[in-house]
C-alpha atoms as a printed R data frame, in Angstrom:
    type eleno elety resid chain resno       x       y       z
1   ATOM     1    CA   MET     A     1 106.199  97.190  87.291
2   ATOM     2    CA   GLU     A     2 108.485  96.471  90.026
3   ATOM     3    CA   ILE     A     3 107.639  97.461  93.388
4   ATOM     4    CA   ALA     A     4 109.901  97.388  95.872
5   ATOM     5    CA   TYR     A     5 109.323  96.922  99.278
6   ATOM     6    CA   HIS     A     6 111.724  97.539 102.976
7   ATOM     7    CA   PHE     A     7 110.492  97.052 105.815
8   ATOM     8    CA   HIS     A     8 111.551  98.951 109.266
9   ATOM     9    CA   ASN     A     9 111.111  97.690 112.114
10  ATOM    10    CA   LEU     A    10 109.287  94.901 111.187
11  ATOM    11    CA   ASP     A    11 110.543  91.426 109.816
12  ATOM    12    CA   PRO     A    12 109.465  90.843 106.099
13  ATOM    13    CA   SER     A    13 106.706  88.379 104.711
14  ATOM    14    CA   ASP     A    14 105.858  87.190 101.919
15  ATOM    15    CA   ALA     A    15 102.019  86.843 102.925
16  ATOM    16    CA   MET     A    16 102.443  90.941 103.527
17  ATOM    17    CA   LYS     A    17 104.340  91.221 100.286
18  ATOM    18    CA   GLU     A    18 101.970  89.292  98.093
19  ATOM    19    CA   TYR     A    19  98.671  91.244 100.402
20  ATOM    20    CA   ALA     A    20  99.842  94.365  99.192
21  ATOM    21    CA   SER     A    21 101.074  94.136  95.208
22  ATOM    22    CA   LYS     A    22  97.211  92.119  95.134
23  ATOM    23    CA   LYS     A    23  96.290  96.149  96.673
24  ATOM    24    CA   VAL     A    24  98.589  97.999  94.050
25  ATOM    25    CA   GLU     A    25  97.579  96.431  91.098
26  ATOM    26    CA   LYS     A    26  93.930  96.696  90.899
27  ATOM    27    CA   LEU     A    27  95.599 100.844  91.197
28  ATOM    28    CA   THR     A    28  96.335  99.905  88.206
29  ATOM    29    CA   GLY     A    29  93.389 100.052  86.507
30  ATOM    30    CA   HIS     A    30  93.246 104.028  86.630
31  ATOM    31    CA   PHE     A    31  97.108 104.398  85.030
32  ATOM    32    CA   ASN     A    32  97.912 104.390  81.262
33  ATOM    33    CA   SER     A    33 101.448 103.369  81.625
34  ATOM    34    CA   VAL     A    34 102.548 102.971  85.929
35  ATOM    35    CA   MET     A    35 105.918 102.990  86.109
36  ATOM    36    CA   SER     A    36 107.425 101.543  89.297
37  ATOM    37    CA   ALA     A    37 105.216 100.961  93.625
38  ATOM    38    CA   VAL     A    38 107.101 101.611  96.523
39  ATOM    39    CA   ILE     A    39 105.807  99.892  99.556
40  ATOM    40    CA   ARG     A    40 106.922 100.400 103.524
41  ATOM    41    CA   PHE     A    41 106.051  97.769 106.187
42  ATOM    42    CA   ARG     A    42 106.879 100.784 109.247
43  ATOM    43    CA   THR     A    43 106.157  99.056 113.006
44  ATOM    44    CA   GLU     A    44 106.432 101.534 115.608
45  ATOM    45    CA   LYS     A    45 105.546 101.062 119.374
46  ATOM    46    CA   ILE     A    46 101.841  99.368 117.989
47  ATOM    47    CA   HIS     A    47 101.194 101.539 115.639
48  ATOM    48    CA   HIS     A    48 101.495  99.883 112.353
49  ATOM    49    CA   THR     A    49 102.293 102.277 109.621
50  ATOM    50    CA   ALA     A    50 102.345 101.777 105.398
51  ATOM    51    CA   GLU     A    51 102.772 103.691 102.799
52  ATOM    52    CA   ILE     A    52 102.881 103.147  99.380
53  ATOM    53    CA   SER     A    53 104.196 105.205  96.374
54  ATOM    54    CA   VAL     A    54 102.877 105.115  93.280
55  ATOM    55    CA   ASN     A    55 104.392 106.049  89.799
56  ATOM    56    CA   GLY     A    56 102.823 106.160  86.838
57  ATOM    57    CA   ASP     A    57 101.900 108.721  83.396
58  ATOM    58    CA   GLY     A    58 104.566 111.051  84.996
59  ATOM    59    CA   VAL     A    59 102.691 111.957  88.150
60  ATOM    60    CA   GLN     A    60 104.129 110.859  91.643
61  ATOM    61    CA   TYR     A    61 100.699 109.832  93.688
62  ATOM    62    CA   ILE     A    62 101.385 108.949  98.106
63  ATOM    63    CA   ALA     A    63  99.219 107.628 100.612
64  ATOM    64    CA   THR     A    64 100.210 106.657 104.218
65  ATOM    65    CA   GLU     A    65  98.241 105.409 106.604
66  ATOM    66    CA   THR     A    66  98.860 104.041 110.131
67  ATOM    67    CA   ALA     A    67  96.427 101.569 112.195
68  ATOM    68    CA   GLY     A    68  96.256  98.706 114.740
69  ATOM    69    CA   ASP     A    69  97.412  95.500 112.679
70  ATOM    70    CA   MET     A    70  99.030  96.618 109.423
71  ATOM    71    CA   TYR     A    71  96.605  94.567 106.586
72  ATOM    72    CA   ALA     A    72  95.010  97.184 107.877
73  ATOM    73    CA   ALA     A    73  96.611 100.196 107.417
74  ATOM    74    CA   ILE     A    74  97.747  98.565 103.680
75  ATOM    75    CA   ASP     A    75  94.240  98.666 102.866
76  ATOM    76    CA   LEU     A    76  93.354 102.187 104.254
77  ATOM    77    CA   ALA     A    77  96.826 103.199 102.491
78  ATOM    78    CA   GLU     A    78  95.051 101.918  99.279
79  ATOM    79    CA   LYS     A    79  91.851 103.602  99.372
80  ATOM    80    CA   LYS     A    80  93.430 106.521  99.728
81  ATOM    81    CA   LEU     A    81  95.515 106.266  97.155
82  ATOM    82    CA   GLU     A    82  92.055 105.622  94.684
83  ATOM    83    CA   LYS     A    83  90.942 108.507  95.938
84  ATOM    84    CA   GLN     A    84  94.040 110.299  94.843
85  ATOM    85    CA   LEU     A    85  94.271 108.646  91.184
86  ATOM    86    CA   LYS     A    86  90.418 109.512  90.174
87  ATOM    87    CA   LYS     A    87  90.375 112.934  91.647
88  ATOM    88    CA   HIS     A    88  93.734 113.688  89.816
89  ATOM    89    CA   LYS     A    89  91.633 111.927  86.299
90  ATOM    90    CA   GLU     A    90  87.854 113.493  87.031
91  ATOM    91    CA   LYS     A    91  90.187 117.081  87.100
92  ATOM    92    CA   HIS     A    92  91.843 116.486  83.793
93  ATOM    93    CA   MET     A    93  89.266 114.510  81.998
94  ATOM    94    CA   GLY     A    94  87.344 118.036  83.209
95  ATOM    95    CA   LYS     A    95  89.469 120.019  80.930
96  ATOM    96    CA   HIS     A    96  90.437 118.555  77.917
97  ATOM    97    CA   ARG     A    97  85.914 117.954  77.532
98  ATOM    98    CA   ARG     A    98  84.538 120.294  76.041
99  ATOM    99    CA   GLU     A    99  81.505 121.546  76.887
100 ATOM   100    CA   ASP     A   100  78.143 122.078  74.154
């Protein structure tokens, strides 16, 4: 899987990249095939924003979260993205299942 990182008003950090990539790798279990992911880190005054965009199975999922700490923002965005993936998967599976 290809992961691109973008830093806005923030110095690039290998630790932040590694932390975010672990979170995105954890989400790949929900996909049949993951094409790419883009992770954007942005700082505006005291607000830290993390945006995770994942392309997989022909659908693009985007989650953006803001917190006082960048690692907290990454965690919140990962949880939001996981919720989107589960909802989509349940909806998709529900259409193809036969009811007895």
